[in-house]
PDB file of C-alpha atoms in Angstrom:
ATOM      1  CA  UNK F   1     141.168 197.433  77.285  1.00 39.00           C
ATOM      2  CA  UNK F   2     144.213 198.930  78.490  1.00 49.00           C
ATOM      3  CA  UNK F   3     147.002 200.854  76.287  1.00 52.00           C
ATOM      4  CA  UNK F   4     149.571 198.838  77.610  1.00 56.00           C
ATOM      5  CA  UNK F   5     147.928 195.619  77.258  1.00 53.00           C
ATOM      6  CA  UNK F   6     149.749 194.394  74.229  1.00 54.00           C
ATOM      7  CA  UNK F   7     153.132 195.206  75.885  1.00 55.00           C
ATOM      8  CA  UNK F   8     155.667 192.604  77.898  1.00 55.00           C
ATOM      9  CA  UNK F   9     155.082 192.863  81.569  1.00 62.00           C
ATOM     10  CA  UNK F  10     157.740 193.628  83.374  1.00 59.00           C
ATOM     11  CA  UNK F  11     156.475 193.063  86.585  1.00 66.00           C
ATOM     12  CA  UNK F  12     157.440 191.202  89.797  1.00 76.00           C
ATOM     13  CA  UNK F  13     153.906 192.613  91.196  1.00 84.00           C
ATOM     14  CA  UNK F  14     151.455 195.346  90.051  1.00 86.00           C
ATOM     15  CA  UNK F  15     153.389 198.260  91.481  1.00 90.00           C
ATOM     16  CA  UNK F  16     154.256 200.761  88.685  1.00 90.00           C
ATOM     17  CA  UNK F  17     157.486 202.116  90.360  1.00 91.00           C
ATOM     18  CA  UNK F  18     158.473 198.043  90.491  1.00 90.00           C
ATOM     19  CA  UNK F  19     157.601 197.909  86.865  1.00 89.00           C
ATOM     20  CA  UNK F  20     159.534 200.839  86.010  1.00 92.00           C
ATOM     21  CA  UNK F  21     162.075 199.483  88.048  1.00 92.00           C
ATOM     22  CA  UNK F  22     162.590 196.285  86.089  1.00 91.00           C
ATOM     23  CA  UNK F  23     163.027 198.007  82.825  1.00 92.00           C
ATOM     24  CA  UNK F  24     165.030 200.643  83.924  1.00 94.00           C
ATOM     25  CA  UNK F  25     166.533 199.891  87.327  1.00 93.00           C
ATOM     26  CA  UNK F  26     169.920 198.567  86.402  1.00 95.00           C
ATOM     27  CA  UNK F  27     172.752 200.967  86.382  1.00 93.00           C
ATOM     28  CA  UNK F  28     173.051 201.497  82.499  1.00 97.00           C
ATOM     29  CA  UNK F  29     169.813 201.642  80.917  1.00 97.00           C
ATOM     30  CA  UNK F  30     169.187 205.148  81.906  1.00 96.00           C
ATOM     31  CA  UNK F  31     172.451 206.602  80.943  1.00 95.00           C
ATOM     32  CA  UNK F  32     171.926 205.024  77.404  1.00 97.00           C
ATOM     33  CA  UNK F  33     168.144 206.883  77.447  1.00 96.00           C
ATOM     34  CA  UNK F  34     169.969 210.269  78.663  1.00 94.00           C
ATOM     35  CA  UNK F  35     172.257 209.827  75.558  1.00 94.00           C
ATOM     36  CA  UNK F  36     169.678 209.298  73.582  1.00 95.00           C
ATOM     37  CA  UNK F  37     167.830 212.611  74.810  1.00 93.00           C
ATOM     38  CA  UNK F  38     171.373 214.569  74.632  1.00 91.00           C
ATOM     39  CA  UNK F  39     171.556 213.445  70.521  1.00 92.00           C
ATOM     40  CA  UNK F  40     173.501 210.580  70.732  1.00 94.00           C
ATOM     41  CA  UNK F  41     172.263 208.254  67.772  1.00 96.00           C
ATOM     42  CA  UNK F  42     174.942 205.664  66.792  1.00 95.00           C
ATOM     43  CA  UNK F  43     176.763 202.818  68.830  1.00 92.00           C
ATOM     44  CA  UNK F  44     180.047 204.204  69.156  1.00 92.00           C
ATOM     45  CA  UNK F  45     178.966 207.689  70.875  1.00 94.00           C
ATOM     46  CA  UNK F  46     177.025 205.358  73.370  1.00 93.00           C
ATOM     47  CA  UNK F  47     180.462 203.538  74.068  1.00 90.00           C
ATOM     48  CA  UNK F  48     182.320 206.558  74.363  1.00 90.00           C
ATOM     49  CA  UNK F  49     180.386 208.153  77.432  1.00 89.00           C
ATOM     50  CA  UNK F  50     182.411 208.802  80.456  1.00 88.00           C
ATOM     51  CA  UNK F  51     180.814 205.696  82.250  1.00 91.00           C
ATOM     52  CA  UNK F  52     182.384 203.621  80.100  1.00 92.00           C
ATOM     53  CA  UNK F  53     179.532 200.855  79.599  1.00 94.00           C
ATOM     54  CA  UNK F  54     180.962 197.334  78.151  1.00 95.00           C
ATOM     55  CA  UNK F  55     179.539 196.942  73.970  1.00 94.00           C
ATOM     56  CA  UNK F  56     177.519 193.415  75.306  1.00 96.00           C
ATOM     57  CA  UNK F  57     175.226 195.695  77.769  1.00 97.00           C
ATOM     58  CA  UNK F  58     175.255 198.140  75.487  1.00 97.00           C
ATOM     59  CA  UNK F  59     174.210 195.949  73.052  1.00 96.00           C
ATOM     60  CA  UNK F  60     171.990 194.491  75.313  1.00 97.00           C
ATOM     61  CA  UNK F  61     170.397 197.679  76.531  1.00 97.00           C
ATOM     62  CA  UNK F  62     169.554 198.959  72.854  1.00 97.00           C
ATOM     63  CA  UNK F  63     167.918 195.591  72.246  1.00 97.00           C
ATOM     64  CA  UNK F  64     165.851 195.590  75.583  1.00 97.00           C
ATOM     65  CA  UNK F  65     164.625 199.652  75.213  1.00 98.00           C
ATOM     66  CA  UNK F  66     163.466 198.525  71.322  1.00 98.00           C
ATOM     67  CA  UNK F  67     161.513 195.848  72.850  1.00 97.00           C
ATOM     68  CA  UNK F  68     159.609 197.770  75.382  1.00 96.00           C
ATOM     69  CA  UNK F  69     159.129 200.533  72.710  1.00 98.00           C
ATOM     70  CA  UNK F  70     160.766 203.333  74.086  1.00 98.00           C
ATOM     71  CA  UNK F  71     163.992 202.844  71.208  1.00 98.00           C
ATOM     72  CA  UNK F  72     163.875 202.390  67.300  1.00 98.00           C
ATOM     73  CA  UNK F  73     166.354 201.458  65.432  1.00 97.00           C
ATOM     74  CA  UNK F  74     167.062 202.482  62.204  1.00 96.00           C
ATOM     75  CA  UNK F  75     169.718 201.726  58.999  1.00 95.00           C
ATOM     76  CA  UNK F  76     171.683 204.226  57.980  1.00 94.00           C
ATOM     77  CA  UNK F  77     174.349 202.027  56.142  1.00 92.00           C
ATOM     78  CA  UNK F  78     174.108 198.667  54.286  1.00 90.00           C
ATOM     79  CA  UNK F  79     177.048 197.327  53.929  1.00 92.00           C
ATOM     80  CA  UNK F  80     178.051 197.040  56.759  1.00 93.00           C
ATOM     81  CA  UNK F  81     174.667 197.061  58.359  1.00 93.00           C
ATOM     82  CA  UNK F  82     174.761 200.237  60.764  1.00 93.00           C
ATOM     83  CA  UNK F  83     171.943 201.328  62.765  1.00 95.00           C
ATOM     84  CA  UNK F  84     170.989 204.730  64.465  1.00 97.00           C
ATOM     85  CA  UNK F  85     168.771 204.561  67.825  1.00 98.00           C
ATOM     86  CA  UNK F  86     166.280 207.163  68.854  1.00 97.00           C
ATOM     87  CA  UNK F  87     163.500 207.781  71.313  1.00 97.00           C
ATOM     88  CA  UNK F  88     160.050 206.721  70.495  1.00 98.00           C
ATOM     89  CA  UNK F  89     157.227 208.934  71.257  1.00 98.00           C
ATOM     90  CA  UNK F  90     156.921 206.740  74.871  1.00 97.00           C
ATOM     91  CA  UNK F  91     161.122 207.268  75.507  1.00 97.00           C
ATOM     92  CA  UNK F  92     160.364 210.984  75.159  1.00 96.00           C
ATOM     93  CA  UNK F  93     158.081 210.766  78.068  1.00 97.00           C
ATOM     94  CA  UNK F  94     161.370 210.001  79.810  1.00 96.00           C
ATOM     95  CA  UNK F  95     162.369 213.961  79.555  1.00 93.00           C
ATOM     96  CA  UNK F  96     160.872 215.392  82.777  1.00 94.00           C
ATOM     97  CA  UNK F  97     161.526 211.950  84.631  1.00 95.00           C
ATOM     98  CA  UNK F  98     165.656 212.325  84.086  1.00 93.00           C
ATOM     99  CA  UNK F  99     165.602 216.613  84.654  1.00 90.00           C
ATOM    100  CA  UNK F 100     163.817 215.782  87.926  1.00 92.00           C
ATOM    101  CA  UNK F 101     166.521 213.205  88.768  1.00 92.00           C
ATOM    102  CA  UNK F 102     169.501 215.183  87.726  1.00 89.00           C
ATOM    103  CA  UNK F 103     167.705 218.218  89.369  1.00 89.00           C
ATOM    104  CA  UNK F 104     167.583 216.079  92.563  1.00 92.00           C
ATOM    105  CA  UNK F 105     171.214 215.407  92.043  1.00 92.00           C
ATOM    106  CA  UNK F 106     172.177 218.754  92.410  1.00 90.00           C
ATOM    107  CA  UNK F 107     170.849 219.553  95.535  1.00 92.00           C
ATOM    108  CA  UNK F 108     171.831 216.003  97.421  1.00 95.00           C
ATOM    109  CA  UNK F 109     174.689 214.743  95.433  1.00 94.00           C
ATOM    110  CA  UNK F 110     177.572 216.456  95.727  1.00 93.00           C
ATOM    111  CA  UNK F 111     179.655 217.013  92.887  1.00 89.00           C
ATOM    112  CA  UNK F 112     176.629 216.427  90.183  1.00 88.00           C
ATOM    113  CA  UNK F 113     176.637 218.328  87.462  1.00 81.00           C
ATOM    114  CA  UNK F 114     173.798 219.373  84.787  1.00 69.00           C
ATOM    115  CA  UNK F 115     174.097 218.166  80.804  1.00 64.00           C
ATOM    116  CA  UNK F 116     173.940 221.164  79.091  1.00 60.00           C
ATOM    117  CA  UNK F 117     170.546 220.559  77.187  1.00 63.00           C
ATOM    118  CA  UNK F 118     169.394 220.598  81.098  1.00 53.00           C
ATOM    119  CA  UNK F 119     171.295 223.740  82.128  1.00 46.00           C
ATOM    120  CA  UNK F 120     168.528 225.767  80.552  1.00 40.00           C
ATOM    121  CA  UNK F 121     165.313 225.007  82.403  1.00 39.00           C
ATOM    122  CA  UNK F 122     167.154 224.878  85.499  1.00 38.00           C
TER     123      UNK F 122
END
């Protein structure tokens, strides 16, 4: 039995970089997984990134990353009910993935700049 065989499929066809693709091919879900990975926890630091996502996909986001286990959620205030997010052991995983992008951004995109977490290895 497969890992992954208790886990939604994603897929349009059994190519992984289409799988991958449907989780995180959209233009926010990554940026909210490099916040994550650069220590943002609550809602309201995810909505005040440059990019400016809208609070639905944000909302939205959060709630499809939990799903596919790469995001828990966790209280940190009852009343009112307040969550922090961080990266499971599998959204971790995403680490190398995003330096290689935003390494690849520096050399052909110009402009791109490196988060400072990444300025280190690179």
């Amino acid at each position: 039995m497969n890992e992954n065989d208790d886990m939604p499929a994603y897929g349009r066809s059994p190519c992984p970089v289409a799988n991958v693709l449907d989780l995180f091919g959209d233009k926010w879900t990554l940026l909210v997984v490099r916040d994550l990975m650069l220590g943002k926890a609550r809602y309201g630091e995810f909505a005040q990134s440059p990019e400016g996502i809208p609070t639905n996909i944000l909302a939205d986001r959060l709630k499809r990353l939990e799903q596919a286990a790469v995001v828990e959620r966790k209280a940190y205030c009852e009343k009112p009910l307040r969550y922090e997010y961080g990266l499971t052991t599998k959204g971790r995983e995403l680490l190398p993935i995003l330096e290689a992008m935003a390494d690849w951004a520096k050399k052909h995109v110009p402009g791109s700049t490196v988060f400072p977490r990444w300025q280190r290895s690179g």
